[in-house]
Amino acid sequence: NAGVMQNPRHLVRRRGQEARLRCSPMKGHSHVYWYRQLPEEGLKFMVYLQKENIIDESGMPKERFSAEFPKEGPSILRIQQVVRGDSAAYFCASRTQPTGELFFGEGSRLTVL
Amino acid sequence: KQEVTQIPAALSVPEGENLVLNCSFTDSAIYNLQWFRQDPGKGLTSLLLIQSSQREQTSGRLNASLDKSSGRSTLYIAASQPGDSATYLCAVSFSNDYKLSFGAGTTVTVRA
């Protein structure tokens, strides 16, 4: 059973470009969470999704950021018109229902030039 | 506000010494608590999960305790090894959506 898969692992964008980060949850997991880790800071919750539904996006900036988890395919975190302050590691986690244990991917590290 | 605090921020011990890492949280009504390990530039590895109804969990050299009434959890690592050097993160779920709130972590260095 493969773990949570994130790609790309590293992404470089220039200011104003778009970044798309993908997350494939563990098999059988229908709950996905995105977190952001800024340099020298802790992990901050961004958004919680179930298949085809955004459950909680209270941690996501209101502008430029969006997330989806379609019926088929990976969850996508999209950042439009990136700025230098978006440079961070973005982690995805998934869980199944019974225990509430979250499993994290290796992260996607975004660098904005 | 529901917060998670880890003290100290960094810890250095000689090999073989037992490690004690502390985590405190502001709201005793938790759903579960997870301890993670993070190596530099890497993802998070889940070490232990303690459900709200449990007092402790053990896995090999690791033991984690939970005291909801005092808002504390402690991670014990017995007989530390240089390979235990990493940042250890405590995370608490305060709601039934299992969204985690993280502490800032304790960075551990085990000296050979």
PDB file of C-alpha atoms in Angstrom:
ATOM      1  CA  ASN A   1       0.000   0.000   0.000  1.00  0.00           C
ATOM      2  CA  ALA A   2       1.774   3.073  -1.239  1.00  0.00           C
ATOM      3  CA  GLY A   3       1.880   6.080   1.014  1.00  0.00           C
ATOM      4  CA  VAL A   4       0.597   9.566   0.280  1.00  0.00           C
ATOM      5  CA  MET A   5       2.150  10.666  -2.996  1.00  0.00           C
ATOM      6  CA  GLN A   6       2.889  14.285  -3.751  1.00  0.00           C
ATOM      7  CA  ASN A   7       4.288  15.816  -6.893  1.00  0.00           C
ATOM      8  CA  PRO A   8       6.225  17.649  -7.905  1.00  0.00           C
ATOM      9  CA  ARG A   9       8.656  17.366  -5.017  1.00  0.00           C
ATOM     10  CA  HIS A  10      10.303  20.629  -6.010  1.00  0.00           C
ATOM     11  CA  LEU A  11       8.825  23.436  -8.082  1.00  0.00           C
ATOM     12  CA  VAL A  12      10.362  26.754  -9.105  1.00  0.00           C
ATOM     13  CA  ARG A  13       8.148  29.549 -10.365  1.00  0.00           C
ATOM     14  CA  ARG A  14       8.681  33.205 -11.200  1.00  0.00           C
ATOM     15  CA  ARG A  15       6.485  35.838  -9.625  1.00  0.00           C
ATOM     16  CA  GLY A  16       3.098  35.986 -11.338  1.00  0.00           C
ATOM     17  CA  GLN A  17       3.121  32.391 -12.585  1.00  0.00           C
ATOM     18  CA  GLU A  18       0.805  29.601 -11.434  1.00  0.00           C
ATOM     19  CA  ALA A  19       1.747  26.645  -9.255  1.00  0.00           C
ATOM     20  CA  ARG A  20      -0.170  23.369  -9.202  1.00  0.00           C
ATOM     21  CA  LEU A  21       0.588  20.831  -6.521  1.00  0.00           C
ATOM     22  CA  ARG A  22      -0.851  17.319  -6.658  1.00  0.00           C
ATOM     23  CA  CYS A  23      -1.624  14.840  -3.927  1.00  0.00           C
ATOM     24  CA  SER A  24      -2.713  11.231  -4.283  1.00  0.00           C
ATOM     25  CA  PRO A  25      -3.993   9.921  -0.939  1.00  0.00           C
ATOM     26  CA  MET A  26      -3.357   6.456   0.355  1.00  0.00           C
ATOM     27  CA  LYS A  27      -5.565   3.768  -1.142  1.00  0.00           C
ATOM     28  CA  GLY A  28      -8.966   3.759   0.483  1.00  0.00           C
ATOM     29  CA  HIS A  29      -8.552   7.215   2.023  1.00  0.00           C
ATOM     30  CA  SER A  30     -11.222   9.719   1.092  1.00  0.00           C
ATOM     31  CA  HIS A  31     -10.174  12.604   3.362  1.00  0.00           C
ATOM     32  CA  VAL A  32      -7.374  14.970   2.327  1.00  0.00           C
ATOM     33  CA  TYR A  33      -5.755  17.841   4.233  1.00  0.00           C
ATOM     34  CA  TRP A  34      -3.281  20.435   2.985  1.00  0.00           C
ATOM     35  CA  TYR A  35      -0.766  22.137   5.256  1.00  0.00           C
ATOM     36  CA  ARG A  36       1.871  24.781   4.629  1.00  0.00           C
ATOM     37  CA  GLN A  37       5.241  25.053   6.356  1.00  0.00           C
ATOM     38  CA  LEU A  38       6.920  28.406   5.897  1.00  0.00           C
ATOM     39  CA  PRO A  39      10.679  28.648   6.461  1.00  0.00           C
ATOM     40  CA  GLU A  40      11.476  28.472  10.182  1.00  0.00           C
ATOM     41  CA  GLU A  41       7.771  28.220  11.037  1.00  0.00           C
ATOM     42  CA  GLY A  42       5.431  25.439  12.078  1.00  0.00           C
ATOM     43  CA  LEU A  43       2.869  23.601  10.015  1.00  0.00           C
ATOM     44  CA  LYS A  44      -0.328  25.516   9.403  1.00  0.00           C
ATOM     45  CA  PHE A  45      -3.614  24.009   8.272  1.00  0.00           C
ATOM     46  CA  MET A  46      -4.927  25.250   4.951  1.00  0.00           C
ATOM     47  CA  VAL A  47      -7.848  23.162   3.726  1.00  0.00           C
ATOM     48  CA  TYR A  48      -9.712  19.899   4.353  1.00  0.00           C
ATOM     49  CA  LEU A  49     -11.469  18.095   1.504  1.00  0.00           C
ATOM     50  CA  GLN A  50     -13.457  14.973   0.894  1.00  0.00           C
ATOM     51  CA  LYS A  51     -14.206  13.658  -2.574  1.00  0.00           C
ATOM     52  CA  GLU A  52     -15.811  16.491  -4.575  1.00  0.00           C
ATOM     53  CA  ASN A  53     -16.330  18.622  -1.454  1.00  0.00           C
ATOM     54  CA  ILE A  54     -14.408  21.308   0.397  1.00  0.00           C
ATOM     55  CA  ILE A  55     -15.192  20.746   4.067  1.00  0.00           C
ATOM     56  CA  ASP A  56     -13.072  23.420   5.738  1.00  0.00           C
ATOM     57  CA  GLU A  57     -10.975  26.060   3.993  1.00  0.00           C
ATOM     58  CA  SER A  58     -10.550  28.320   6.999  1.00  0.00           C
ATOM     59  CA  GLY A  59      -6.760  28.281   6.745  1.00  0.00           C
ATOM     60  CA  MET A  60      -6.483  29.119   3.089  1.00  0.00           C
ATOM     61  CA  PRO A  61      -5.793  32.677   1.899  1.00  0.00           C
ATOM     62  CA  LYS A  62      -8.924  34.109   0.341  1.00  0.00           C
ATOM     63  CA  GLU A  63      -7.226  35.156  -2.872  1.00  0.00           C
ATOM     64  CA  ARG A  64      -5.053  33.269  -5.348  1.00  0.00           C
ATOM     65  CA  PHE A  65      -5.356  29.911  -3.573  1.00  0.00           C
ATOM     66  CA  SER A  66      -7.811  27.146  -4.433  1.00  0.00           C
ATOM     67  CA  ALA A  67      -8.092  23.423  -3.834  1.00  0.00           C
ATOM     68  CA  GLU A  68     -10.076  20.560  -5.261  1.00  0.00           C
ATOM     69  CA  PHE A  69     -10.438  16.821  -4.794  1.00  0.00           C
ATOM     70  CA  PRO A  70     -12.326  15.440  -7.779  1.00  0.00           C
ATOM     71  CA  LYS A  71     -14.188  12.163  -7.934  1.00  0.00           C
ATOM     72  CA  GLU A  72     -11.359  10.722  -9.992  1.00  0.00           C
ATOM     73  CA  GLY A  73      -7.717  11.685  -9.711  1.00  0.00           C
ATOM     74  CA  PRO A  74      -5.531  13.474  -7.207  1.00  0.00           C
ATOM     75  CA  SER A  75      -6.274  16.460  -5.033  1.00  0.00           C
ATOM     76  CA  ILE A  76      -4.893  19.695  -6.475  1.00  0.00           C
ATOM     77  CA  LEU A  77      -3.711  22.803  -4.631  1.00  0.00           C
ATOM     78  CA  ARG A  78      -3.524  25.705  -7.043  1.00  0.00           C
ATOM     79  CA  ILE A  79      -1.749  28.987  -6.397  1.00  0.00           C
ATOM     80  CA  GLN A  80      -2.288  31.703  -8.965  1.00  0.00           C
ATOM     81  CA  GLN A  81       0.024  34.687  -9.521  1.00  0.00           C
ATOM     82  CA  VAL A  82       2.593  33.438  -7.036  1.00  0.00           C
ATOM     83  CA  VAL A  83       4.563  35.881  -4.882  1.00  0.00           C
ATOM     84  CA  ARG A  84       7.825  35.361  -3.001  1.00  0.00           C
ATOM     85  CA  GLY A  85       5.906  34.892   0.251  1.00  0.00           C
ATOM     86  CA  ASP A  86       4.344  31.727  -1.184  1.00  0.00           C
ATOM     87  CA  SER A  87       7.742  30.004  -1.040  1.00  0.00           C
ATOM     88  CA  ALA A  88       7.206  27.150   1.386  1.00  0.00           C
ATOM     89  CA  ALA A  89       6.797  23.410   1.748  1.00  0.00           C
ATOM     90  CA  TYR A  90       3.253  22.247   1.100  1.00  0.00           C
ATOM     91  CA  PHE A  91       2.249  18.982   2.707  1.00  0.00           C
ATOM     92  CA  CYS A  92      -0.720  16.788   1.996  1.00  0.00           C
ATOM     93  CA  ALA A  93      -2.153  14.274   4.435  1.00  0.00           C
ATOM     94  CA  SER A  94      -4.874  11.677   4.127  1.00  0.00           C
ATOM     95  CA  ARG A  95      -6.839   9.526   6.512  1.00  0.00           C
ATOM     96  CA  THR A  96      -9.419   6.824   6.549  1.00  0.00           C
ATOM     97  CA  GLN A  97     -12.450   6.970   8.796  1.00  0.00           C
ATOM     98  CA  PRO A  98     -11.916   4.718  11.795  1.00  0.00           C
ATOM     99  CA  THR A  99      -8.937   6.032  13.747  1.00  0.00           C
ATOM    100  CA  GLY A 100      -8.510   9.620  12.640  1.00  0.00           C
ATOM    101  CA  GLU A 101      -4.794   9.034  12.083  1.00  0.00           C
ATOM    102  CA  LEU A 102      -3.296  11.293   9.445  1.00  0.00           C
ATOM    103  CA  PHE A 103      -0.553  10.125   7.083  1.00  0.00           C
ATOM    104  CA  PHE A 104       1.599  12.726   5.407  1.00  0.00           C
ATOM    105  CA  GLY A 105       3.360  12.866   2.072  1.00  0.00           C
ATOM    106  CA  GLU A 106       6.931  14.001   1.474  1.00  0.00           C
ATOM    107  CA  GLY A 107       5.789  17.492   0.583  1.00  0.00           C
ATOM    108  CA  SER A 108       6.134  19.807  -2.393  1.00  0.00           C
ATOM    109  CA  ARG A 109       8.689  22.578  -2.003  1.00  0.00           C
ATOM    110  CA  LEU A 110       7.791  25.710  -3.893  1.00  0.00           C
ATOM    111  CA  THR A 111      10.387  28.362  -4.584  1.00  0.00           C
ATOM    112  CA  VAL A 112       9.253  31.653  -6.083  1.00  0.00           C
ATOM    113  CA  LEU A 113      11.963  33.700  -7.779  1.00  0.00           C
TER     114      LEU A 113
ATOM    115  CA  LYS B   1      -7.811  29.836  20.911  1.00  0.00           C
ATOM    116  CA  GLN B   2      -6.677  26.213  20.706  1.00  0.00           C
ATOM    117  CA  GLU B   3      -2.899  26.095  20.793  1.00  0.00           C
ATOM    118  CA  VAL B   4      -0.184  23.473  21.010  1.00  0.00           C
ATOM    119  CA  THR B   5       3.153  24.285  22.630  1.00  0.00           C
ATOM    120  CA  GLN B   6       6.379  22.289  22.679  1.00  0.00           C
ATOM    121  CA  ILE B   7       9.195  23.064  25.057  1.00  0.00           C
ATOM    122  CA  PRO B   8      12.147  23.057  24.711  1.00  0.00           C
ATOM    123  CA  ALA B   9      12.631  24.122  21.103  1.00  0.00           C
ATOM    124  CA  ALA B  10      15.926  22.237  20.959  1.00  0.00           C
ATOM    125  CA  LEU B  11      17.606  19.493  22.939  1.00  0.00           C
ATOM    126  CA  SER B  12      21.055  17.921  22.758  1.00  0.00           C
ATOM    127  CA  VAL B  13      21.894  14.701  24.602  1.00  0.00           C
ATOM    128  CA  PRO B  14      24.699  12.123  24.559  1.00  0.00           C
ATOM    129  CA  GLU B  15      23.980   8.766  22.987  1.00  0.00           C
ATOM    130  CA  GLY B  16      22.300   6.313  25.341  1.00  0.00           C
ATOM    131  CA  GLU B  17      20.480   8.927  27.381  1.00  0.00           C
ATOM    132  CA  ASN B  18      16.697   8.804  27.569  1.00  0.00           C
ATOM    133  CA  LEU B  19      14.808  11.601  25.830  1.00  0.00           C
ATOM    134  CA  VAL B  20      11.776  13.359  27.283  1.00  0.00           C
ATOM    135  CA  LEU B  21       9.835  15.652  24.961  1.00  0.00           C
ATOM    136  CA  ASN B  22       6.950  17.747  26.224  1.00  0.00           C
ATOM    137  CA  CYS B  23       3.758  18.926  24.561  1.00  0.00           C
ATOM    138  CA  SER B  24       1.009  21.046  26.095  1.00  0.00           C
ATOM    139  CA  PHE B  25      -2.355  22.058  24.686  1.00  0.00           C
ATOM    140  CA  THR B  26      -4.913  24.612  25.758  1.00  0.00           C
ATOM    141  CA  ASP B  27      -8.180  22.684  25.414  1.00  0.00           C
ATOM    142  CA  SER B  28      -8.714  19.362  27.165  1.00  0.00           C
ATOM    143  CA  ALA B  29     -11.564  18.353  24.816  1.00  0.00           C
ATOM    144  CA  ILE B  30      -9.375  16.636  22.264  1.00  0.00           C
ATOM    145  CA  TYR B  31     -10.121  13.824  19.823  1.00  0.00           C
ATOM    146  CA  ASN B  32      -6.622  12.475  19.458  1.00  0.00           C
ATOM    147  CA  LEU B  33      -2.957  13.403  19.597  1.00  0.00           C
ATOM    148  CA  GLN B  34      -0.196  12.368  17.211  1.00  0.00           C
ATOM    149  CA  TRP B  35       3.558  12.502  17.507  1.00  0.00           C
ATOM    150  CA  PHE B  36       5.547  12.864  14.296  1.00  0.00           C
ATOM    151  CA  ARG B  37       9.176  12.874  13.322  1.00  0.00           C
ATOM    152  CA  GLN B  38      10.497  15.175  10.601  1.00  0.00           C
ATOM    153  CA  ASP B  39      13.992  14.955   9.143  1.00  0.00           C
ATOM    154  CA  PRO B  40      15.437  18.021   7.363  1.00  0.00           C
ATOM    155  CA  GLY B  41      13.844  18.531   3.970  1.00  0.00           C
ATOM    156  CA  LYS B  42      11.606  15.520   4.413  1.00  0.00           C
ATOM    157  CA  GLY B  43       7.992  14.724   5.170  1.00  0.00           C
ATOM    158  CA  LEU B  44       6.364  13.770   8.443  1.00  0.00           C
ATOM    159  CA  THR B  45       6.552  10.237   9.759  1.00  0.00           C
ATOM    160  CA  SER B  46       3.813   9.257  12.189  1.00  0.00           C
ATOM    161  CA  LEU B  47       5.306   7.781  15.368  1.00  0.00           C
ATOM    162  CA  LEU B  48       2.381   7.299  17.712  1.00  0.00           C
ATOM    163  CA  LEU B  49      -1.331   8.044  17.794  1.00  0.00           C
ATOM    164  CA  ILE B  50      -3.118   8.374  21.132  1.00  0.00           C
ATOM    165  CA  GLN B  51      -6.894   8.412  21.115  1.00  0.00           C
ATOM    166  CA  SER B  52      -8.756  10.646  23.534  1.00  0.00           C
ATOM    167  CA  SER B  53      -9.765   7.651  25.660  1.00  0.00           C
ATOM    168  CA  GLN B  54      -6.215   6.345  26.024  1.00  0.00           C
ATOM    169  CA  ARG B  55      -3.542   7.227  28.572  1.00  0.00           C
ATOM    170  CA  GLU B  56      -0.483   6.004  26.671  1.00  0.00           C
ATOM    171  CA  GLN B  57       0.834   4.244  23.599  1.00  0.00           C
ATOM    172  CA  THR B  58       4.057   2.342  23.071  1.00  0.00           C
ATOM    173  CA  SER B  59       6.055   1.361  20.014  1.00  0.00           C
ATOM    174  CA  GLY B  60       9.503  -0.113  20.488  1.00  0.00           C
ATOM    175  CA  ARG B  61      11.686   2.427  22.294  1.00  0.00           C
ATOM    176  CA  LEU B  62       8.962   5.053  22.112  1.00  0.00           C
ATOM    177  CA  ASN B  63       6.299   5.682  24.711  1.00  0.00           C
ATOM    178  CA  ALA B  64       3.808   8.535  24.681  1.00  0.00           C
ATOM    179  CA  SER B  65       1.534   9.496  27.551  1.00  0.00           C
ATOM    180  CA  LEU B  66      -1.578  11.649  27.522  1.00  0.00           C
ATOM    181  CA  ASP B  67      -3.072  13.602  30.420  1.00  0.00           C
ATOM    182  CA  LYS B  68      -6.076  15.486  29.114  1.00  0.00           C
ATOM    183  CA  SER B  69      -6.964  17.088  32.440  1.00  0.00           C
ATOM    184  CA  SER B  70      -3.627  18.892  32.600  1.00  0.00           C
ATOM    185  CA  GLY B  71      -3.400  19.379  28.832  1.00  0.00           C
ATOM    186  CA  ARG B  72      -0.126  17.516  28.445  1.00  0.00           C
ATOM    187  CA  SER B  73       1.529  14.739  26.488  1.00  0.00           C
ATOM    188  CA  THR B  74       5.050  13.435  26.885  1.00  0.00           C
ATOM    189  CA  LEU B  75       7.083  11.444  24.391  1.00  0.00           C
ATOM    190  CA  TYR B  76       9.786   9.238  25.894  1.00  0.00           C
ATOM    191  CA  ILE B  77      12.535   7.780  23.727  1.00  0.00           C
ATOM    192  CA  ALA B  78      14.622   5.210  25.542  1.00  0.00           C
ATOM    193  CA  ALA B  79      18.340   4.737  25.001  1.00  0.00           C
ATOM    194  CA  SER B  80      18.712   7.428  22.363  1.00  0.00           C
ATOM    195  CA  GLN B  81      20.805   6.850  19.240  1.00  0.00           C
ATOM    196  CA  PRO B  82      22.349   9.289  16.747  1.00  0.00           C
ATOM    197  CA  GLY B  83      19.689   8.141  14.262  1.00  0.00           C
ATOM    198  CA  ASP B  84      17.051   9.634  16.562  1.00  0.00           C
ATOM    199  CA  SER B  85      18.303  13.120  15.688  1.00  0.00           C
ATOM    200  CA  ALA B  86      15.357  14.908  14.069  1.00  0.00           C
ATOM    201  CA  THR B  87      12.566  17.353  14.800  1.00  0.00           C
ATOM    202  CA  TYR B  88       9.687  15.887  16.770  1.00  0.00           C
ATOM    203  CA  LEU B  89       6.258  17.396  16.280  1.00  0.00           C
ATOM    204  CA  CYS B  90       3.217  17.098  18.500  1.00  0.00           C
ATOM    205  CA  ALA B  91      -0.175  17.578  16.857  1.00  0.00           C
ATOM    206  CA  VAL B  92      -3.629  17.668  18.410  1.00  0.00           C
ATOM    207  CA  SER B  93      -7.070  17.201  16.901  1.00  0.00           C
ATOM    208  CA  PHE B  94      -9.596  19.403  18.700  1.00  0.00           C
ATOM    209  CA  SER B  95     -12.557  18.474  16.505  1.00  0.00           C
ATOM    210  CA  ASN B  96     -14.202  15.456  14.902  1.00  0.00           C
ATOM    211  CA  ASP B  97     -12.881  16.381  11.460  1.00  0.00           C
ATOM    212  CA  TYR B  98      -9.453  15.338  12.821  1.00  0.00           C
ATOM    213  CA  LYS B  99      -7.828  18.520  11.552  1.00  0.00           C
ATOM    214  CA  LEU B 100      -4.492  18.758  13.382  1.00  0.00           C
ATOM    215  CA  SER B 101      -3.005  21.746  15.184  1.00  0.00           C
ATOM    216  CA  PHE B 102       0.783  21.491  15.385  1.00  0.00           C
ATOM    217  CA  GLY B 103       3.330  22.576  17.906  1.00  0.00           C
ATOM    218  CA  ALA B 104       6.500  24.256  16.659  1.00  0.00           C
ATOM    219  CA  GLY B 105       8.518  21.110  17.365  1.00  0.00           C
ATOM    220  CA  THR B 106      11.534  20.079  19.401  1.00  0.00           C
ATOM    221  CA  THR B 107      14.754  19.592  17.464  1.00  0.00           C
ATOM    222  CA  VAL B 108      16.758  16.760  18.984  1.00  0.00           C
ATOM    223  CA  THR B 109      20.466  16.130  18.505  1.00  0.00           C
ATOM    224  CA  VAL B 110      21.917  12.894  19.851  1.00  0.00           C
ATOM    225  CA  ARG B 111      25.705  13.134  20.135  1.00  0.00           C
ATOM    226  CA  ALA B 112      27.741  10.003  19.436  1.00  0.00           C
TER     227      ALA B 112
END
